[in-house]
mmCIF file of C-alpha atoms in Angstrom:
data_model
loop_
_atom_site.group_PDB
_atom_site.id
_atom_site.type_symbol
_atom_site.label_atom_id
_atom_site.label_comp_id
_atom_site.label_asym_id
_atom_site.label_seq_id
_atom_site.Cartn_x
_atom_site.Cartn_y
_atom_site.Cartn_z
ATOM 1 C CA UNK A 202 3.279 31.804 -7.504
ATOM 2 C CA UNK A 203 1.154 34.452 -5.841
ATOM 3 C CA UNK A 204 -0.300 33.696 -2.408
ATOM 4 C CA UNK A 205 -3.612 34.971 -3.686
ATOM 5 C CA UNK A 206 -3.888 32.444 -6.493
ATOM 6 C CA UNK A 207 -6.756 29.974 -5.942
ATOM 7 C CA UNK A 208 -6.061 26.261 -6.000
ATOM 8 C CA UNK A 209 -6.484 25.093 -9.611
ATOM 9 C CA UNK A 210 -8.936 22.448 -10.715
ATOM 10 C CA UNK A 211 -7.543 19.550 -12.691
ATOM 11 C CA UNK A 212 -7.632 19.858 -16.457
ATOM 12 C CA UNK A 213 -8.425 17.165 -19.006
ATOM 13 C CA UNK A 214 -7.157 15.855 -22.297
ATOM 14 C CA UNK A 215 -8.924 13.724 -24.882
ATOM 15 C CA UNK A 216 -7.206 10.445 -25.649
ATOM 16 C CA UNK A 217 -7.984 7.612 -28.027
ATOM 17 C CA UNK A 218 -8.968 4.318 -26.466
ATOM 18 C CA UNK A 219 -7.588 1.051 -27.723
ATOM 19 C CA UNK A 220 -8.930 -2.008 -25.958
ATOM 20 C CA UNK A 221 -6.386 -4.179 -24.176
ATOM 21 C CA UNK A 222 -8.420 -7.248 -25.119
ATOM 22 C CA UNK A 223 -7.662 -9.324 -28.198
ATOM 23 C CA UNK A 224 -11.251 -8.955 -29.313
ATOM 24 C CA UNK A 225 -13.338 -5.866 -28.731
ATOM 25 C CA UNK A 226 -16.613 -6.200 -26.896
ATOM 26 C CA UNK A 227 -19.955 -6.183 -28.663
ATOM 27 C CA UNK A 228 -20.582 -2.661 -27.342
ATOM 28 C CA UNK A 229 -17.215 -1.475 -28.634
ATOM 29 C CA UNK A 230 -17.895 -2.935 -32.097
ATOM 30 C CA UNK A 231 -21.397 -1.580 -32.568
ATOM 31 C CA UNK A 232 -21.727 1.425 -30.236
ATOM 32 C CA UNK A 233 -22.038 4.758 -32.063
ATOM 33 C CA UNK A 234 -20.064 6.449 -29.267
ATOM 34 C CA UNK A 235 -16.567 7.612 -30.206
ATOM 35 C CA UNK A 236 -13.826 5.522 -28.637
ATOM 36 C CA UNK A 237 -12.114 8.404 -26.891
ATOM 37 C CA UNK A 238 -11.980 9.357 -23.226
ATOM 38 C CA UNK A 239 -11.088 12.310 -21.022
ATOM 39 C CA UNK A 240 -8.012 11.792 -18.824
ATOM 40 C CA UNK A 241 -7.132 14.085 -15.935
ATOM 41 C CA UNK A 242 -4.316 16.610 -16.239
ATOM 42 C CA UNK A 243 -3.471 17.597 -12.650
ATOM 43 C CA UNK A 244 -1.706 20.914 -12.052
ATOM 44 C CA UNK A 245 1.835 21.006 -10.701
ATOM 45 C CA UNK A 246 1.718 21.927 -7.011
ATOM 46 C CA UNK A 247 5.285 21.841 -5.677
ATOM 47 C CA UNK A 248 5.522 25.639 -5.338
ATOM 48 C CA UNK A 249 1.892 26.530 -4.730
ATOM 49 C CA UNK A 250 0.715 28.365 -1.632
ATOM 50 C CA UNK A 251 -2.084 26.972 0.525
ATOM 51 C CA UNK A 252 -4.868 29.512 0.943
ATOM 52 C CA UNK A 253 -7.181 28.308 3.719
ATOM 53 C CA UNK A 254 -10.346 29.842 5.059
ATOM 54 C CA UNK A 255 -10.042 30.940 8.709
ATOM 55 C CA UNK A 256 -12.304 28.088 9.792
ATOM 56 C CA UNK A 257 -10.377 25.414 7.905
ATOM 57 C CA UNK A 258 -7.039 26.784 9.101
ATOM 58 C CA UNK A 259 -8.210 26.780 12.747
ATOM 59 C CA UNK A 260 -9.622 23.240 12.466
ATOM 60 C CA UNK A 261 -6.400 21.921 10.911
ATOM 61 C CA UNK A 262 -4.232 23.660 13.503
ATOM 62 C CA UNK A 263 -6.322 22.294 16.387
ATOM 63 C CA UNK A 264 -6.219 18.754 14.982
ATOM 64 C CA UNK A 265 -2.461 18.986 14.474
ATOM 65 C CA UNK A 266 -1.981 20.036 18.095
ATOM 66 C CA UNK A 267 -4.188 17.179 19.305
ATOM 67 C CA UNK A 268 -2.112 14.664 17.339
ATOM 68 C CA UNK A 269 1.081 16.010 18.930
ATOM 69 C CA UNK A 270 -0.431 15.855 22.432
ATOM 70 C CA UNK A 271 -1.748 12.330 21.920
ATOM 71 C CA UNK A 272 1.625 11.095 20.697
ATOM 72 C CA UNK A 273 3.377 12.632 23.691
ATOM 73 C CA UNK A 274 0.831 11.277 26.187
ATOM 74 C CA UNK A 275 1.809 7.633 25.746
ATOM 75 C CA UNK A 276 5.410 8.054 26.947
ATOM 76 C CA UNK A 277 7.130 4.729 27.757
ATOM 77 C CA UNK A 278 3.959 2.737 27.039
ATOM 78 C CA UNK A 279 4.878 2.908 23.344
ATOM 79 C CA UNK A 280 6.714 -0.420 23.475
ATOM 80 C CA UNK A 281 3.413 -2.163 24.035
ATOM 81 C CA UNK A 282 0.880 -0.013 22.260
ATOM 82 C CA UNK A 283 2.656 1.232 19.117
ATOM 83 C CA UNK A 284 2.565 -2.101 17.211
ATOM 84 C CA UNK A 285 -1.137 -2.545 17.952
ATOM 85 C CA UNK A 286 -1.985 0.970 16.749
ATOM 86 C CA UNK A 287 0.073 0.382 13.609
ATOM 87 C CA UNK A 288 -1.836 -2.813 12.857
ATOM 88 C CA UNK A 289 -5.139 -1.064 13.561
ATOM 89 C CA UNK A 290 -4.262 1.702 11.094
ATOM 90 C CA UNK A 291 -3.309 -0.837 8.418
ATOM 91 C CA UNK A 292 -6.537 -2.777 8.953
ATOM 92 C CA UNK A 293 -8.671 0.390 8.781
ATOM 93 C CA UNK A 294 -6.918 1.563 5.611
ATOM 94 C CA UNK A 295 -7.591 -1.836 4.065
ATOM 95 C CA UNK A 296 -11.225 -1.737 5.171
ATOM 96 C CA UNK A 297 -11.749 1.455 3.152
ATOM 97 C CA UNK A 298 -10.851 -0.739 0.150
ATOM 98 C CA UNK A 299 -13.403 -3.363 1.317
ATOM 99 C CA UNK A 300 -10.725 -5.674 2.735
ATOM 100 C CA UNK A 301 -11.654 -6.777 6.235
ATOM 101 C CA UNK A 302 -10.705 -9.599 8.584
ATOM 102 C CA UNK A 303 -10.766 -10.289 12.300
ATOM 103 C CA UNK A 304 -7.793 -9.375 14.455
ATOM 104 C CA UNK A 305 -7.211 -13.075 15.035
ATOM 105 C CA UNK A 306 -7.067 -13.811 11.285
ATOM 106 C CA UNK A 307 -4.746 -10.854 10.617
ATOM 107 C CA UNK A 308 -2.319 -11.727 13.395
ATOM 108 C CA UNK A 309 -2.348 -15.411 12.459
ATOM 109 C CA UNK A 310 -1.516 -14.420 8.881
ATOM 110 C CA UNK A 311 1.297 -12.275 10.231
ATOM 111 C CA UNK A 312 3.057 -15.344 11.612
ATOM 112 C CA UNK A 313 2.703 -17.321 8.405
ATOM 113 C CA UNK A 314 -0.870 -18.524 7.792
ATOM 114 C CA UNK A 315 -1.688 -17.563 4.181
ATOM 115 C CA UNK A 316 -5.040 -19.341 4.087
ATOM 116 C CA UNK A 317 -7.193 -16.212 4.328
ATOM 117 C CA UNK A 318 -6.632 -13.825 1.426
ATOM 118 C CA UNK A 319 -8.002 -10.658 3.045
ATOM 119 C CA UNK A 320 -5.927 -11.179 6.160
ATOM 120 C CA UNK A 321 -2.806 -11.784 4.078
ATOM 121 C CA UNK A 322 -3.381 -8.560 2.116
ATOM 122 C CA UNK A 323 -3.881 -6.606 5.351
ATOM 123 C CA UNK A 324 -0.570 -7.960 6.635
ATOM 124 C CA UNK A 325 0.986 -6.572 3.445
ATOM 125 C CA UNK A 326 -0.519 -3.207 4.323
ATOM 126 C CA UNK A 327 0.944 -3.401 7.830
ATOM 127 C CA UNK A 328 4.377 -3.956 6.313
ATOM 128 C CA UNK A 329 3.823 -1.052 3.920
ATOM 129 C CA UNK A 330 2.986 1.172 6.899
ATOM 130 C CA UNK A 331 6.161 0.019 8.624
ATOM 131 C CA UNK A 332 8.216 0.847 5.542
ATOM 132 C CA UNK A 333 6.470 4.245 5.326
ATOM 133 C CA UNK A 334 7.602 5.073 8.862
ATOM 134 C CA UNK A 335 11.129 3.838 8.158
ATOM 135 C CA UNK A 336 11.283 6.116 5.111
ATOM 136 C CA UNK A 337 9.733 9.144 6.828
ATOM 137 C CA UNK A 338 12.902 11.219 6.514
ATOM 138 C CA UNK A 339 13.062 10.781 2.737
ATOM 139 C CA UNK A 340 9.639 11.606 1.210
ATOM 140 C CA UNK A 341 10.687 10.925 -2.361
ATOM 141 C CA UNK A 342 9.142 9.180 -5.339
ATOM 142 C CA UNK A 343 11.443 6.243 -4.683
ATOM 143 C CA UNK A 344 10.232 5.924 -1.079
ATOM 144 C CA UNK A 345 6.638 5.761 -2.339
ATOM 145 C CA UNK A 346 7.635 3.037 -4.792
ATOM 146 C CA UNK A 347 9.190 1.123 -1.909
ATOM 147 C CA UNK A 348 5.976 1.370 0.135
ATOM 148 C CA UNK A 349 4.019 0.011 -2.820
ATOM 149 C CA UNK A 350 6.578 -2.740 -3.449
ATOM 150 C CA UNK A 351 6.173 -3.952 0.129
ATOM 151 C CA UNK A 352 2.380 -3.660 -0.002
ATOM 152 C CA UNK A 353 1.922 -5.556 -3.276
ATOM 153 C CA UNK A 354 4.697 -8.112 -2.891
ATOM 154 C CA UNK A 355 3.605 -11.426 -4.372
ATOM 155 C CA UNK A 356 0.842 -9.949 -6.551
ATOM 156 C CA UNK A 357 0.696 -9.460 -10.317
ATOM 157 C CA UNK A 358 0.257 -5.688 -9.983
ATOM 158 C CA UNK A 359 3.906 -4.784 -10.778
ATOM 159 C CA UNK A 360 4.914 -3.936 -7.197
ATOM 160 C CA UNK A 361 6.835 -0.687 -6.951
ATOM 161 C CA UNK A 362 6.470 0.184 -10.619
ATOM 162 C CA UNK A 363 4.591 3.157 -12.048
ATOM 163 C CA UNK A 364 1.676 2.011 -14.138
ATOM 164 C CA UNK A 365 1.942 1.819 -17.919
ATOM 165 C CA UNK A 366 -1.771 1.739 -18.666
ATOM 166 C CA UNK A 367 -4.917 3.775 -17.952
ATOM 167 C CA UNK A 368 -6.755 3.443 -14.638
ATOM 168 C CA UNK A 369 -10.219 4.811 -14.000
ATOM 169 C CA UNK A 370 -13.257 4.920 -11.754
ATOM 170 C CA UNK A 371 -16.419 3.826 -13.502
ATOM 171 C CA UNK A 372 -18.906 1.059 -14.063
ATOM 172 C CA UNK A 373 -16.966 -0.694 -16.826
ATOM 173 C CA UNK A 374 -13.827 -2.703 -16.135
ATOM 174 C CA UNK A 375 -13.128 -2.959 -19.855
ATOM 175 C CA UNK A 376 -12.976 0.660 -20.960
ATOM 176 C CA UNK A 377 -12.438 4.181 -19.565
ATOM 177 C CA UNK A 378 -14.850 5.594 -22.145
ATOM 178 C CA UNK A 379 -17.544 7.378 -20.155
ATOM 179 C CA UNK A 380 -15.817 6.718 -16.800
ATOM 180 C CA UNK A 381 -16.487 8.974 -13.808
ATOM 181 C CA UNK A 382 -12.785 9.742 -13.414
ATOM 182 C CA UNK A 383 -9.740 8.712 -15.435
ATOM 183 C CA UNK A 384 -6.334 9.241 -13.866
ATOM 184 C CA UNK A 385 -3.609 11.018 -15.866
ATOM 185 C CA UNK A 386 -2.104 9.133 -18.790
ATOM 186 C CA UNK A 387 0.798 7.034 -17.602
ATOM 187 C CA UNK A 388 3.441 9.128 -19.364
ATOM 188 C CA UNK A 389 2.668 11.952 -16.909
ATOM 189 C CA UNK A 390 2.987 9.854 -13.741
ATOM 190 C CA UNK A 391 6.725 10.098 -13.084
ATOM 191 C CA UNK A 392 6.832 13.898 -13.399
ATOM 192 C CA UNK A 393 3.682 14.373 -11.339
ATOM 193 C CA UNK A 394 5.028 12.131 -8.564
ATOM 194 C CA UNK A 395 8.303 14.035 -8.418
ATOM 195 C CA UNK A 396 6.257 17.229 -8.153
ATOM 196 C CA UNK A 397 3.928 16.074 -5.373
ATOM 197 C CA UNK A 398 6.819 14.671 -3.356
ATOM 198 C CA UNK A 399 8.649 18.005 -3.691
ATOM 199 C CA UNK A 400 5.473 19.574 -2.269
ATOM 200 C CA UNK A 401 5.487 16.980 0.550
ATOM 201 C CA UNK A 402 9.064 17.870 1.532
ATOM 202 C CA UNK A 403 8.388 21.592 1.967
ATOM 203 C CA UNK A 404 8.735 23.020 5.464
ATOM 204 C CA UNK A 405 6.877 26.319 4.972
ATOM 205 C CA UNK A 406 3.293 24.999 5.112
ATOM 206 C CA UNK A 407 0.827 24.104 7.887
ATOM 207 C CA UNK A 408 1.571 20.405 8.255
ATOM 208 C CA UNK A 409 -1.871 18.771 8.470
ATOM 209 C CA UNK A 410 -3.104 20.812 5.502
ATOM 210 C CA UNK A 411 0.032 19.892 3.591
ATOM 211 C CA UNK A 412 -0.476 16.191 4.390
ATOM 212 C CA UNK A 413 -4.111 16.284 3.254
ATOM 213 C CA UNK A 414 -3.327 18.056 -0.033
ATOM 214 C CA UNK A 415 -0.366 15.787 -0.811
ATOM 215 C CA UNK A 416 -2.599 12.776 -0.182
ATOM 216 C CA UNK A 417 -5.359 14.125 -2.431
ATOM 217 C CA UNK A 418 -2.884 14.917 -5.206
ATOM 218 C CA UNK A 419 -1.390 11.429 -4.908
ATOM 219 C CA UNK A 420 -4.838 9.836 -5.192
ATOM 220 C CA UNK A 421 -5.558 12.018 -8.237
ATOM 221 C CA UNK A 422 -2.343 10.863 -9.917
ATOM 222 C CA UNK A 423 -3.135 7.215 -9.084
ATOM 223 C CA UNK A 424 0.387 6.124 -10.029
ATOM 224 C CA UNK A 425 -0.070 2.357 -9.650
ATOM 225 C CA UNK A 426 -2.402 -0.196 -11.214
ATOM 226 C CA UNK A 427 -3.639 -1.234 -7.749
ATOM 227 C CA UNK A 428 -3.015 -0.368 -4.111
ATOM 228 C CA UNK A 429 -3.146 3.417 -4.597
ATOM 229 C CA UNK A 430 -5.477 4.090 -1.670
ATOM 230 C CA UNK A 431 -3.471 2.031 0.798
ATOM 231 C CA UNK A 432 -0.164 3.458 -0.428
ATOM 232 C CA UNK A 433 -1.588 6.992 -0.265
ATOM 233 C CA UNK A 434 -2.641 6.511 3.343
ATOM 234 C CA UNK A 435 0.773 5.024 4.168
ATOM 235 C CA UNK A 436 2.207 8.245 2.744
ATOM 236 C CA UNK A 437 0.036 10.170 5.239
ATOM 237 C CA UNK A 438 1.715 8.293 8.093
ATOM 238 C CA UNK A 439 5.167 8.846 6.584
ATOM 239 C CA UNK A 440 4.566 12.601 6.384
ATOM 240 C CA UNK A 441 3.168 12.828 9.927
ATOM 241 C CA UNK A 442 6.242 11.015 11.244
ATOM 242 C CA UNK A 443 8.745 12.864 9.086
ATOM 243 C CA UNK A 444 7.366 16.243 10.162
ATOM 244 C CA UNK A 445 7.436 15.355 13.881
ATOM 245 C CA UNK A 446 3.676 15.390 14.394
ATOM 246 C CA UNK A 447 3.725 11.753 15.495
ATOM 247 C CA UNK A 448 7.209 10.945 16.756
ATOM 248 C CA UNK A 449 6.441 7.631 18.426
ATOM 249 C CA UNK A 450 3.005 6.297 17.520
ATOM 250 C CA UNK A 451 1.020 5.593 14.387
ATOM 251 C CA UNK A 452 -2.222 7.484 14.916
ATOM 252 C CA UNK A 453 -4.886 5.436 13.093
ATOM 253 C CA UNK A 454 -6.091 8.250 10.824
ATOM 254 C CA UNK A 455 -7.576 5.744 8.368
ATOM 255 C CA UNK A 456 -9.806 4.537 11.190
ATOM 256 C CA UNK A 457 -11.094 8.114 11.390
ATOM 257 C CA UNK A 458 -11.650 8.312 7.634
ATOM 258 C CA UNK A 459 -13.481 4.987 7.818
ATOM 259 C CA UNK A 460 -16.214 6.525 9.962
ATOM 260 C CA UNK A 461 -17.435 8.457 6.914
ATOM 261 C CA UNK A 462 -15.943 7.024 3.726
ATOM 262 C CA UNK A 463 -18.478 8.861 1.547
ATOM 263 C CA UNK A 464 -17.349 12.223 2.939
ATOM 264 C CA UNK A 465 -13.725 11.218 2.301
ATOM 265 C CA UNK A 466 -14.476 10.318 -1.324
ATOM 266 C CA UNK A 467 -16.533 13.498 -1.775
ATOM 267 C CA UNK A 468 -13.590 15.525 -0.453
ATOM 268 C CA UNK A 469 -11.287 13.950 -3.052
ATOM 269 C CA UNK A 470 -13.795 14.882 -5.768
ATOM 270 C CA UNK A 471 -13.945 18.461 -4.439
ATOM 271 C CA UNK A 472 -10.148 18.635 -4.472
ATOM 272 C CA UNK A 473 -10.114 17.755 -8.165
ATOM 273 C CA UNK A 474 -12.541 20.617 -8.754
ATOM 274 C CA UNK A 475 -10.146 23.074 -7.100
ATOM 275 C CA UNK A 476 -11.523 23.114 -3.539
ATOM 276 C CA UNK A 477 -8.895 22.018 -1.006
ATOM 277 C CA UNK A 478 -11.022 22.798 2.057
ATOM 278 C CA UNK A 479 -13.016 19.533 2.307
ATOM 279 C CA UNK A 480 -10.040 17.154 2.200
ATOM 280 C CA UNK A 481 -8.200 19.188 4.837
ATOM 281 C CA UNK A 482 -11.315 19.237 7.008
ATOM 282 C CA UNK A 483 -11.848 15.484 6.571
ATOM 283 C CA UNK A 484 -8.236 14.762 7.511
ATOM 284 C CA UNK A 485 -8.571 16.958 10.610
ATOM 285 C CA UNK A 486 -11.846 15.345 11.679
ATOM 286 C CA UNK A 487 -10.424 11.879 10.967
ATOM 287 C CA UNK A 488 -7.437 12.613 13.182
ATOM 288 C CA UNK A 489 -9.734 13.691 15.999
ATOM 289 C CA UNK A 490 -11.954 10.609 15.592
ATOM 290 C CA UNK A 491 -8.865 8.386 15.480
ATOM 291 C CA UNK A 492 -7.517 9.810 18.717
ATOM 292 C CA UNK A 493 -10.806 9.210 20.555
ATOM 293 C CA UNK A 494 -10.981 5.631 19.253
ATOM 294 C CA UNK A 495 -7.325 4.943 20.036
ATOM 295 C CA UNK A 496 -7.701 6.306 23.557
ATOM 296 C CA UNK A 497 -10.562 3.890 24.155
ATOM 297 C CA UNK A 498 -8.428 1.015 22.874
ATOM 298 C CA UNK A 499 -5.477 2.029 25.027
ATOM 299 C CA UNK A 500 -7.681 2.317 28.117
ATOM 300 C CA UNK A 501 -8.923 -1.237 27.489
ATOM 301 C CA UNK A 502 -5.369 -2.506 27.046
ATOM 302 C CA UNK A 503 -4.188 -0.735 30.178
ATOM 303 C CA UNK A 504 -6.986 -2.290 32.198
ATOM 304 C CA UNK A 505 -6.317 -5.724 30.713
ATOM 305 C CA UNK A 506 -2.556 -5.701 31.281
ATOM 306 C CA UNK A 507 -2.936 -4.259 34.785
ATOM 307 C CA UNK A 508 -5.295 -7.135 35.580
ATOM 308 C CA UNK A 509 -2.781 -9.616 34.216
ATOM 309 C CA UNK A 510 -0.008 -8.225 36.390
ATOM 310 C CA UNK A 511 -2.215 -8.266 39.463
ATOM 311 C CA UNK A 512 -3.049 -11.910 38.785
ATOM 312 C CA UNK A 513 0.405 -13.193 37.819
ATOM 313 C CA UNK A 514 2.595 -10.868 39.898
ATOM 314 C CA UNK A 515 5.708 -11.361 37.739
ATOM 315 C CA UNK A 516 9.095 -10.371 39.111
ATOM 316 C CA UNK A 517 10.422 -7.187 37.451
ATOM 317 C CA UNK A 518 12.804 -8.061 34.641
ATOM 318 C CA UNK A 519 11.948 -11.754 34.728
ATOM 319 C CA UNK A 520 11.343 -13.938 31.691
ATOM 320 C CA UNK A 521 7.725 -14.312 32.792
ATOM 321 C CA UNK A 522 7.268 -10.537 32.719
ATOM 322 C CA UNK A 523 8.776 -10.399 29.226
ATOM 323 C CA UNK A 524 6.426 -13.110 27.964
ATOM 324 C CA UNK A 525 3.453 -11.356 29.596
ATOM 325 C CA UNK A 526 4.301 -8.044 27.887
ATOM 326 C CA UNK A 527 4.864 -9.877 24.604
ATOM 327 C CA UNK A 528 1.366 -11.378 24.776
ATOM 328 C CA UNK A 529 -0.076 -7.860 24.992
ATOM 329 C CA UNK A 530 1.658 -6.491 21.908
ATOM 330 C CA UNK A 531 1.680 -9.745 19.879
ATOM 331 C CA UNK A 532 -1.593 -11.437 20.828
ATOM 332 C CA UNK A 533 -1.183 -14.355 18.385
ATOM 333 C CA UNK A 534 2.134 -16.182 18.308
ATOM 334 C CA UNK A 535 3.883 -19.528 18.384
ATOM 335 C CA UNK A 536 6.404 -20.649 20.947
ATOM 336 C CA UNK A 537 9.056 -20.385 18.237
ATOM 337 C CA UNK A 538 8.222 -16.762 17.372
ATOM 338 C CA UNK A 539 8.132 -15.772 21.037
ATOM 339 C CA UNK A 540 11.460 -17.495 21.614
ATOM 340 C CA UNK A 541 13.070 -15.720 18.638
ATOM 341 C CA UNK A 542 11.602 -12.285 19.416
ATOM 342 C CA UNK A 543 12.417 -12.384 23.129
ATOM 343 C CA UNK A 544 15.755 -14.159 22.937
ATOM 344 C CA UNK A 545 14.550 -16.877 25.319
ATOM 345 C CA UNK A 546 15.241 -20.515 24.492
ATOM 346 C CA UNK A 547 12.168 -22.470 23.362
ATOM 347 C CA UNK A 548 12.440 -24.916 26.249
ATOM 348 C CA UNK A 549 12.455 -21.975 28.663
ATOM 349 C CA UNK A 550 9.475 -20.274 26.998
ATOM 350 C CA UNK A 551 7.050 -23.183 27.346
ATOM 351 C CA UNK A 552 6.753 -23.147 31.166
ATOM 352 C CA UNK A 553 5.838 -19.436 31.061
ATOM 353 C CA UNK A 554 3.264 -19.998 28.330
ATOM 354 C CA UNK A 555 1.667 -22.834 30.262
ATOM 355 C CA UNK A 556 1.558 -20.745 33.425
ATOM 356 C CA UNK A 557 -0.183 -17.877 31.623
ATOM 357 C CA UNK A 558 -2.622 -20.388 30.153
ATOM 358 C CA UNK A 559 -3.394 -21.672 33.645
ATOM 359 C CA UNK A 560 -4.276 -18.104 34.661
ATOM 360 C CA UNK A 561 -6.599 -17.810 31.624
ATOM 361 C CA UNK A 562 -4.465 -15.104 30.006
ATOM 362 C CA UNK A 563 -3.469 -17.256 27.029
ATOM 363 C CA UNK A 564 -5.315 -19.878 25.008
ATOM 364 C CA UNK A 565 -3.482 -22.640 23.183
ATOM 365 C CA UNK A 566 -5.076 -23.609 19.863
ATOM 366 C CA UNK A 567 -4.108 -25.790 16.954
ATOM 367 C CA UNK A 568 -4.228 -23.909 13.651
ATOM 368 C CA UNK A 569 -4.263 -25.624 10.263
ATOM 369 C CA UNK A 570 -0.710 -25.761 8.862
ATOM 370 C CA UNK A 571 0.517 -23.671 11.796
ATOM 371 C CA UNK A 572 0.604 -26.197 14.605
ATOM 372 C CA UNK A 573 0.159 -24.911 18.147
ATOM 373 C CA UNK A 574 -0.640 -21.205 18.380
ATOM 374 C CA UNK A 575 -0.965 -19.149 21.552
ATOM 375 C CA UNK A 576 -3.585 -16.382 21.713
ATOM 376 C CA UNK A 577 -4.535 -13.569 24.038
ATOM 377 C CA UNK A 578 -8.263 -13.362 23.381
ATOM 378 C CA UNK A 579 -8.796 -10.284 25.576
ATOM 379 C CA UNK A 580 -6.452 -8.237 23.388
ATOM 380 C CA UNK A 581 -8.009 -9.629 20.203
ATOM 381 C CA UNK A 582 -11.472 -8.635 21.413
ATOM 382 C CA UNK A 583 -10.244 -5.094 22.121
ATOM 383 C CA UNK A 584 -8.784 -4.838 18.607
ATOM 384 C CA UNK A 585 -12.007 -6.082 17.017
ATOM 385 C CA UNK A 586 -14.003 -3.569 19.060
ATOM 386 C CA UNK A 587 -11.673 -0.813 17.823
ATOM 387 C CA UNK A 588 -12.390 -1.862 14.217
ATOM 388 C CA UNK A 589 -16.122 -1.966 14.914
ATOM 389 C CA UNK A 590 -16.091 1.567 16.337
ATOM 390 C CA UNK A 591 -14.106 2.800 13.348
ATOM 391 C CA UNK A 592 -16.716 1.361 10.996
ATOM 392 C CA UNK A 593 -19.572 3.300 12.568
ATOM 393 C CA UNK A 594 -20.535 6.352 10.582
ATOM 394 C CA UNK A 595 -19.883 9.498 12.563
ATOM 395 C CA UNK A 596 -22.941 11.441 13.652
ATOM 396 C CA UNK A 597 -22.230 15.133 13.168
ATOM 397 C CA UNK A 598 -24.611 18.074 12.924
#
């Protein structure tokens, strides 16, 4: 493949449509339109060169360097902050798919409350992100299937299985005829996924540009019946970790994309037309926005936990100190979960919980079906403020 070759636009093929329903709709029976549709035929990209304009290349390189610096700046604070940033990334990725819930609802769902559907689905996304990081050294089709299996566990969307039916973007849920975009026919999915993951494993490309293009190609393939966006953004985190851009922390890139979802979707459309610049630029800008938002969150958490320590004055290495740190990184929990996670007997945990409640650091609440739950409302407020900032459309010239 010549380095001068432009990035190819996706092709198309005409396919016959046969309704999945037992009875065709009135429109399908009487419409004069032919019952055929155009499905995408993405190019193979595993060996293609990335030709970037000087401006796009400089932007991507600068964003990549900022991600590396941010990751390194947290040092030993990772024990406390990494889980919160991971959850924030999962929540932002879900919000792009119109799934939102408060930090309290998400963290309560994480310890077993399945009463709120959105929160439960976001917890699934958190677990998918965790699996993506665990599989960062693999970057294979099978690792992507594992991410999806974790994400969609308990649903009827064939978790971890490539789709065997058409998927499309359009106004009709019944038919791809006339749809805005129809993903490749399912027989192409396995080969296309092997190809894009071979592209993702290459070590001769500028990393942030490679991540953005692999993500856009994945979203074009749309290999699953549902959960493609969330799985595709989990893949972003897996690539960033596997290529040593983020060695310790999950930078909430989805929170950056969330600040201008329309621009993100427009960039995916441009990619399918053969223009890779916009999706690389959006990924770079999203990384920069995410870092600014995460730094604000971390500053709030630092101030909060420093205030706690000044108030409580725990002895270094004591059980009280361990419970105090636990409340910062797991701001909704039960005495049983704290006991299990910290290796402290339940009877020994309760006095520390009550003491922190007396200082106003923890609140004890009774949750339906959950019994007594302990909450750190200051941390929950900081997480909700992070989500609110992420949802504000960026104002750029």
